[in-house]
Structure formats: C-alpha cells, structure tokens
Short mmCIF file of N, CA, C and O in Angstrom, two decimals:
data_model
loop_
_atom_site.label_atom_id
_atom_site.label_comp_id
_atom_site.label_asym_id
_atom_site.label_seq_id
_atom_site.Cartn_x
_atom_site.Cartn_y
_atom_site.Cartn_z
N UNK A 1 61.43 146.14 98.26
CA UNK A 1 62.31 147.67 98.76
C UNK A 1 62.99 147.46 99.57
O UNK A 1 64.29 147.91 99.85
N UNK A 2 62.52 147.27 100.93
CA UNK A 2 62.92 146.86 102.08
C UNK A 2 63.79 146.19 102.15
O UNK A 2 65.23 146.57 102.94
N UNK A 3 63.84 145.02 101.64
CA UNK A 3 64.88 144.04 101.81
C UNK A 3 66.24 144.36 101.09
O UNK A 3 67.12 144.14 101.45
N UNK A 4 65.91 144.96 99.83
CA UNK A 4 67.09 145.66 99.14
C UNK A 4 67.89 146.40 100.04
O UNK A 4 69.27 146.20 99.93
N UNK A 5 67.38 147.32 100.55
CA UNK A 5 68.23 148.36 101.47
C UNK A 5 68.53 147.48 102.41
O UNK A 5 69.65 148.10 102.67
N UNK A 6 68.09 146.69 103.40
CA UNK A 6 68.95 145.81 104.35
C UNK A 6 69.97 145.14 104.01
O UNK A 6 70.83 144.97 104.63
N UNK A 7 69.94 144.61 102.78
CA UNK A 7 70.96 143.66 102.13
C UNK A 7 72.31 144.65 101.57
O UNK A 7 73.25 144.09 101.64
N UNK A 8 71.77 145.76 101.04
CA UNK A 8 72.84 146.18 100.50
C UNK A 8 74.16 146.66 101.11
O UNK A 8 75.17 146.84 101.00
N UNK A 9 73.77 147.06 102.65
CA UNK A 9 75.25 147.36 103.55
C UNK A 9 75.82 146.05 103.58
O UNK A 9 77.14 146.19 103.48
N UNK A 10 75.22 145.01 103.74
CA UNK A 10 76.22 143.50 103.64
C UNK A 10 76.68 143.53 102.59
O UNK A 10 77.73 142.75 102.41
N UNK A 11 76.17 143.61 101.43
CA UNK A 11 76.80 143.39 100.19
C UNK A 11 77.84 144.01 99.92
O UNK A 11 79.19 143.35 99.36
N UNK A 12 78.42 145.38 100.38
CA UNK A 12 79.03 145.95 100.25
C UNK A 12 80.26 145.82 101.09
O UNK A 12 81.48 146.57 100.89
N UNK A 13 80.32 145.08 102.30
CA UNK A 13 81.34 144.87 102.95
C UNK A 13 82.67 143.88 102.62
O UNK A 13 82.21 142.83 101.62
N UNK A 14 83.68 144.12 102.87
CA UNK A 14 84.55 143.09 102.48
C UNK A 14 85.00 142.20 103.42
O UNK A 14 85.12 142.44 104.71
N UNK A 15 84.84 140.94 103.22
CA UNK A 15 85.04 139.86 104.21
C UNK A 15 86.75 139.49 104.94
O UNK A 15 87.47 140.62 103.82
N UNK A 16 86.54 139.45 105.96
CA UNK A 16 87.99 139.39 106.44
C UNK A 16 88.69 138.12 105.95
O UNK A 16 88.42 137.65 105.62
N UNK A 17 89.98 138.71 105.84
CA UNK A 17 91.02 137.67 105.14
C UNK A 17 91.27 136.43 106.13
O UNK A 17 91.23 136.68 107.52
N UNK A 18 91.32 135.37 105.69
CA UNK A 18 91.58 133.95 106.85
C UNK A 18 92.76 134.39 107.48
O UNK A 18 93.78 134.97 107.09
N UNK A 19 92.85 134.16 108.88
CA UNK A 19 93.85 133.98 109.76
C UNK A 19 95.05 133.41 109.69
O UNK A 19 94.68 132.40 109.20
N UNK A 20 96.02 133.86 109.21
CA UNK A 20 97.22 133.27 109.10
C UNK A 20 98.35 133.76 109.92
O UNK A 20 98.86 134.87 110.37
N UNK A 21 98.77 132.53 110.71
CA UNK A 21 99.93 132.72 111.64
C UNK A 21 101.31 133.12 111.29
O UNK A 21 101.25 133.03 109.97
N UNK A 22 102.36 133.18 112.13
CA UNK A 22 103.45 133.22 111.75
C UNK A 22 104.26 132.17 110.89
O UNK A 22 105.06 132.34 109.90
N UNK A 23 103.92 131.00 111.05
CA UNK A 23 104.35 129.58 110.59
C UNK A 23 103.35 129.34 109.13
O UNK A 23 103.94 128.05 108.75
N UNK A 24 102.46 130.27 108.48
CA UNK A 24 101.78 129.65 107.62
C UNK A 24 102.83 129.64 106.54
O UNK A 24 103.27 130.52 106.00
N UNK A 25 102.58 128.57 105.88
CA UNK A 25 103.21 128.26 104.62
C UNK A 25 104.69 127.54 104.61
O UNK A 25 105.11 127.34 103.85
N UNK A 26 105.05 127.51 105.88
CA UNK A 26 106.50 126.77 106.33
C UNK A 26 106.22 125.59 106.33
O UNK A 26 105.06 124.69 106.81
N UNK A 27 107.16 124.47 106.11
CA UNK A 27 107.09 123.26 106.40
C UNK A 27 107.64 122.82 107.60
O UNK A 27 108.63 123.49 107.86
N UNK A 28 107.15 121.43 108.11
CA UNK A 28 107.75 121.38 109.31
C UNK A 28 108.81 120.08 109.12
O UNK A 28 108.94 119.23 108.04
N UNK A 29 109.87 119.86 110.25
CA UNK A 29 110.58 118.67 109.79
C UNK A 29 110.00 117.18 109.98
O UNK A 29 110.62 116.41 109.06
N UNK A 30 109.15 117.07 110.19
CA UNK A 30 108.01 115.87 110.31
C UNK A 30 107.87 115.62 108.93
O UNK A 30 107.85 114.44 108.30
N UNK A 31 107.25 116.60 107.94
CA UNK A 31 107.19 116.45 106.73
C UNK A 31 108.07 116.24 105.69
O UNK A 31 108.26 115.39 104.89
N UNK A 32 109.44 116.96 106.00
CA UNK A 32 111.02 116.16 105.45
C UNK A 32 111.15 114.76 105.86
O UNK A 32 111.64 114.08 104.93
N UNK A 33 111.04 114.29 107.08
CA UNK A 33 111.28 112.74 107.22
C UNK A 33 110.23 111.77 106.61
O UNK A 33 110.68 110.92 106.13
N UNK A 34 109.24 112.30 106.77
CA UNK A 34 108.17 111.71 105.94
C UNK A 34 108.56 111.38 104.42
O UNK A 34 108.44 110.24 103.92
N UNK A 35 108.68 112.81 103.74
CA UNK A 35 109.22 112.68 102.45
C UNK A 35 110.25 111.61 102.28
O UNK A 35 110.40 111.02 101.39
N UNK A 36 111.43 111.88 102.97
CA UNK A 36 112.52 111.07 103.12
C UNK A 36 112.19 109.56 103.00
O UNK A 36 113.02 108.76 102.33
N UNK A 37 111.44 109.05 104.22
CA UNK A 37 111.23 107.68 104.42
C UNK A 37 110.48 107.17 103.11
O UNK A 37 110.98 105.96 102.77
N UNK A 38 109.27 107.99 102.26
CA UNK A 38 108.88 107.62 101.04
C UNK A 38 109.92 107.24 100.16
O UNK A 38 109.62 106.50 99.13
N UNK A 39 110.51 108.13 99.90
CA UNK A 39 111.54 107.90 98.83
C UNK A 39 112.71 107.07 99.13
O UNK A 39 113.03 106.12 98.18
N UNK A 40 112.94 106.51 100.60
CA UNK A 40 113.83 105.18 100.61
C UNK A 40 113.10 104.21 100.26
O UNK A 40 113.71 102.99 99.63
N UNK A 41 111.88 104.09 100.67
CA UNK A 41 110.85 102.80 100.33
C UNK A 41 110.75 102.69 98.90
O UNK A 41 110.53 101.54 98.45
N UNK A 42 110.51 103.74 98.24
CA UNK A 42 110.50 103.67 96.48
C UNK A 42 111.88 102.99 95.79
O UNK A 42 111.56 102.37 95.03
N UNK A 43 113.17 103.72 96.52
CA UNK A 43 114.22 103.33 95.96
C UNK A 43 114.24 101.69 96.19
O UNK A 43 114.23 100.93 95.03
N UNK A 44 113.67 101.04 97.48
CA UNK A 44 113.82 100.01 97.43
C UNK A 44 112.46 98.86 96.60
O UNK A 44 113.19 97.54 96.41
N UNK A 45 111.89 99.33 96.62
CA UNK A 45 110.62 98.73 95.71
C UNK A 45 110.95 98.71 94.29
O UNK A 45 111.02 97.80 93.57
N UNK A 46 111.66 99.72 93.71
CA UNK A 46 112.26 99.79 92.22
C UNK A 46 113.42 98.59 92.25
O UNK A 46 113.72 97.98 91.16
N UNK A 47 114.38 98.19 93.43
CA UNK A 47 115.30 97.53 93.09
C UNK A 47 114.74 96.39 93.22
O UNK A 47 114.96 95.25 92.36
N UNK A 48 113.79 96.05 93.96
CA UNK A 48 113.35 94.67 94.21
C UNK A 48 112.28 94.10 92.87
O UNK A 48 112.43 93.13 92.40
N UNK A 49 111.75 95.43 92.37
CA UNK A 49 111.05 95.04 90.86
C UNK A 49 112.39 94.48 90.06
O UNK A 49 111.80 93.81 88.93
N UNK A 50 113.05 95.30 89.98
CA UNK A 50 114.30 95.08 88.95
C UNK A 50 114.83 93.78 89.08
O UNK A 50 115.16 93.05 88.11
N UNK A 51 115.09 93.26 90.15
CA UNK A 51 115.68 91.77 90.52
C UNK A 51 114.58 90.91 89.85
O UNK A 51 114.93 89.79 89.72
N UNK A 52 113.23 91.10 90.34
CA UNK A 52 112.34 90.11 89.85
C UNK A 52 112.05 89.90 88.28
O UNK A 52 111.67 89.20 87.96
N UNK A 53 112.36 91.16 87.57
CA UNK A 53 112.11 91.19 86.19
C UNK A 53 113.58 90.64 85.42
O UNK A 53 113.22 90.01 84.47
N UNK A 54 114.37 90.55 85.96
CA UNK A 54 115.55 90.18 85.66
C UNK A 54 115.43 88.39 85.80
O UNK A 54 115.92 88.04 84.46
N UNK A 55 114.53 87.74 86.40
CA UNK A 55 114.22 86.41 86.57
C UNK A 55 113.36 86.13 85.41
O UNK A 55 113.22 84.96 85.11
N UNK A 56 112.66 86.93 85.04
CA UNK A 56 111.55 86.78 83.87
C UNK A 56 112.12 86.21 82.45
O UNK A 56 112.96 86.94 81.82
N UNK A 57 111.78 85.25 82.00
CA UNK A 57 112.08 84.66 80.71
C UNK A 57 111.88 85.78 79.64
O UNK A 57 110.93 86.64 79.71
N UNK A 58 112.68 85.88 78.52
CA UNK A 58 112.34 86.70 77.47
C UNK A 58 111.35 86.14 76.88
O UNK A 58 110.64 87.13 76.05
N UNK A 59 111.12 85.14 76.69
CA UNK A 59 109.91 84.53 75.71
C UNK A 59 109.24 83.57 76.58
O UNK A 59 109.80 82.78 77.15
N UNK A 60 107.63 83.59 76.52
CA UNK A 60 107.17 82.57 77.17
C UNK A 60 107.12 81.27 76.19
O UNK A 60 106.01 80.41 76.52
N UNK A 61 107.20 81.02 74.84
CA UNK A 61 107.00 80.14 73.97
C UNK A 61 107.93 79.35 74.47
O UNK A 61 109.03 79.24 74.50
N UNK A 62 107.35 77.80 74.43
CA UNK A 62 108.35 76.60 74.69
C UNK A 62 109.57 76.61 73.75
O UNK A 62 109.38 76.85 72.48
N UNK A 63 110.36 75.79 74.06
CA UNK A 63 111.62 75.36 73.41
C UNK A 63 111.25 74.51 72.23
O UNK A 63 109.70 73.77 72.33
N UNK A 64 111.61 74.15 70.91
CA UNK A 64 111.22 73.33 70.32
C UNK A 64 111.32 71.96 70.33
O UNK A 64 110.35 71.08 70.21
N UNK A 65 112.49 71.25 71.44
CA UNK A 65 112.24 70.23 72.14
C UNK A 65 111.06 69.98 72.97
O UNK A 65 110.03 68.70 72.87
N UNK A 66 110.74 71.09 73.76
CA UNK A 66 109.45 70.97 74.85
C UNK A 66 108.31 70.85 73.77
O UNK A 66 107.23 70.25 74.41
N UNK A 67 108.24 71.30 72.98
CA UNK A 67 106.89 71.59 72.06
C UNK A 67 106.58 70.32 71.46
O UNK A 67 105.44 69.77 71.03
N UNK A 68 107.93 69.61 70.74
CA UNK A 68 107.78 68.31 70.27
C UNK A 68 106.95 67.08 71.41
O UNK A 68 106.26 66.46 71.18
N UNK A 69 107.83 67.17 72.69
CA UNK A 69 107.40 66.50 73.98
C UNK A 69 105.69 66.61 73.96
O UNK A 69 105.20 65.71 73.99
N UNK A 70 105.16 67.85 74.02
CA UNK A 70 104.10 68.17 74.21
C UNK A 70 103.12 67.71 73.57
O UNK A 70 101.84 67.11 73.56
N UNK A 71 103.46 67.71 72.16
CA UNK A 71 102.34 67.19 70.82
C UNK A 71 102.69 65.82 70.89
O UNK A 71 101.62 65.36 70.58
N UNK A 72 103.82 65.25 71.34
CA UNK A 72 103.69 63.49 71.27
C UNK A 72 102.81 63.08 72.63
O UNK A 72 102.28 62.12 72.39
N UNK A 73 102.76 63.84 73.80
CA UNK A 73 102.08 63.34 75.02
C UNK A 73 100.69 63.73 75.09
O UNK A 73 99.83 63.44 75.68
N UNK A 74 100.37 64.55 73.85
CA UNK A 74 98.82 64.94 73.90
C UNK A 74 97.85 63.57 73.79
O UNK A 74 98.31 62.71 73.15
N UNK A 75 96.65 63.76 73.75
CA UNK A 75 95.50 63.09 73.57
C UNK A 75 95.67 62.40 72.13
O UNK A 75 95.87 63.37 71.25
N UNK A 76 95.28 61.10 71.94
CA UNK A 76 95.30 60.71 70.60
C UNK A 76 94.02 61.06 69.97
O UNK A 76 94.16 61.04 68.35
N UNK A 77 93.22 61.24 70.49
CA UNK A 77 91.81 61.59 69.87
C UNK A 77 91.79 63.34 69.98
O UNK A 77 91.72 63.89 70.99
N UNK A 78 91.62 63.62 68.82
CA UNK A 78 91.87 65.12 68.60
C UNK A 78 90.41 65.77 69.41
O UNK A 78 89.26 65.46 69.34
N UNK A 79 90.28 66.93 70.13
CA UNK A 79 89.54 67.52 70.89
C UNK A 79 89.16 66.79 72.28
O UNK A 79 88.12 67.29 72.86
N UNK A 80 89.59 65.46 72.74
CA UNK A 80 89.50 65.09 73.69
C UNK A 80 89.93 65.71 74.97
O UNK A 80 91.16 65.90 74.95
N UNK A 81 89.59 65.77 76.15
CA UNK A 81 89.88 66.32 77.31
C UNK A 81 90.82 64.80 78.05
O UNK A 81 90.86 64.03 77.78
N UNK A 82 91.90 65.56 78.32
CA UNK A 82 92.94 64.49 78.90
C UNK A 82 92.30 64.19 80.38
O UNK A 82 91.67 65.09 81.33
N UNK A 83 92.73 63.15 80.88
CA UNK A 83 92.00 62.89 81.90
C UNK A 83 92.60 63.22 83.35
O UNK A 83 93.78 63.59 83.15
N UNK A 84 91.85 63.49 84.46
CA UNK A 84 92.63 63.96 85.55
C UNK A 84 94.20 63.05 85.91
O UNK A 84 95.02 63.68 86.38
N UNK A 85 94.33 62.01 85.69
CA UNK A 85 95.52 61.12 85.78
C UNK A 85 96.60 61.68 85.16
O UNK A 85 97.70 61.83 85.01
N UNK A 86 96.36 62.47 83.85
CA UNK A 86 97.28 63.01 82.80
C UNK A 86 97.65 64.46 82.90
O UNK A 86 97.98 65.17 82.21
N UNK A 87 96.99 64.74 84.27
CA UNK A 87 97.07 66.63 84.43
C UNK A 87 96.02 67.10 83.97
O UNK A 87 96.17 68.43 84.36
N UNK A 88 95.11 66.67 83.43
CA UNK A 88 93.80 67.51 82.88
C UNK A 88 92.85 67.92 84.60
O UNK A 88 92.94 67.26 85.34
N UNK A 89 92.05 68.67 84.24
CA UNK A 89 91.07 69.16 85.43
C UNK A 89 89.97 68.14 85.07
O UNK A 89 89.65 67.80 83.81
N UNK A 90 89.20 67.43 86.13
CA UNK A 90 88.06 66.69 85.74
C UNK A 90 86.96 67.57 85.49
O UNK A 90 87.41 68.74 85.31
N UNK A 91 86.19 66.60 84.68
CA UNK A 91 84.81 67.29 83.92
C UNK A 91 83.97 67.98 84.87
O UNK A 91 83.86 67.43 86.03
N UNK A 92 83.27 68.95 84.47
CA UNK A 92 82.38 69.67 85.57
C UNK A 92 81.36 68.67 86.06
O UNK A 92 80.78 67.66 85.31
N UNK A 93 80.91 68.65 87.10
CA UNK A 93 79.74 67.48 87.70
C UNK A 93 80.19 66.17 88.16
O UNK A 93 79.90 65.57 88.93
N UNK A 94 81.55 66.37 87.93
CA UNK A 94 82.40 65.05 88.65
C UNK A 94 83.36 65.47 89.69
O UNK A 94 83.95 66.59 89.62
N UNK A 95 83.51 64.37 90.59
CA UNK A 95 84.46 64.86 91.97
C UNK A 95 85.57 64.41 91.15
O UNK A 95 86.01 63.86 90.47
N UNK A 96 86.91 65.19 92.11
CA UNK A 96 88.40 64.70 91.82
C UNK A 96 88.55 63.55 92.02
O UNK A 96 89.38 62.82 91.17
N UNK A 97 87.83 62.62 92.78
CA UNK A 97 88.17 61.43 92.79
C UNK A 97 87.00 60.66 92.27
O UNK A 97 85.79 61.11 92.56
N UNK A 98 87.55 59.52 91.52
CA UNK A 98 86.46 58.84 90.99
C UNK A 98 85.71 57.85 91.89
O UNK A 98 85.21 57.01 91.52
N UNK A 99 85.98 57.58 93.35
CA UNK A 99 85.42 56.35 94.22
C UNK A 99 83.77 56.93 94.42
O UNK A 99 83.36 58.10 94.43
N UNK A 100 83.09 55.90 94.33
CA UNK A 100 81.79 56.24 94.72
C UNK A 100 81.53 56.58 96.05
O UNK A 100 82.08 56.39 97.03
N UNK A 101 80.32 57.40 96.37
CA UNK A 101 80.20 58.10 97.77
C UNK A 101 79.77 56.80 98.49
O UNK A 101 78.91 55.81 98.09
N UNK A 102 80.13 56.87 100.15
CA UNK A 102 79.74 55.45 100.78
C UNK A 102 78.70 56.23 101.88
O UNK A 102 78.67 56.96 101.83
#
C-alpha cells in the first residue's frame, strides 16, 4: 500500500517534451550538397550501365556456322573428355603439365 501511494504522484506527472532548438527540422546546405553529389553519381552510373548493356549480344546462342564447327571439332568418342591440348581441363588428380616430377 505504501509503494502505491509513493509511486502514484510519479505516474501522474507529464514528462518534459524533448528539447528542440530554433533550427530543429531545418535542413543544412551540406545535406543538399551530399544529395546533389549522389544524384550526379547515379546519373553517371546509369549512363555507364547503358553503354555496357548496348555491347551485350541479343542472344548467346552460337551462329549455325559456329555450331557446325564446334560439332565437327568435338571428340570422336561420345562422352570422352577433351585433352588439355584441345582446350579441355585436366582430369582431377593430374597436374596441368604431364611431365614427371624430378
């Protein structure tokens, strides 16, 4: 009972509003400069991305001539891996050069 009587005046008080100076809510010129710099950087990034995207081909599928050349240059044994001399990767467990260690 004593604690309720002691706490009751504290609960009835309104807290003080936070201190706000005369410049509260106003923006500074530094914020404007930072925002403009970010806008300029964004414009340059978009222009650069558009230049790079124009260089990308519309399709990544090979032309029919290239496809025929790739099929004729493929390994004669179906499912066989091309050797490193033919542009294939070496098998796991073998070194890139086939010379014996000295």
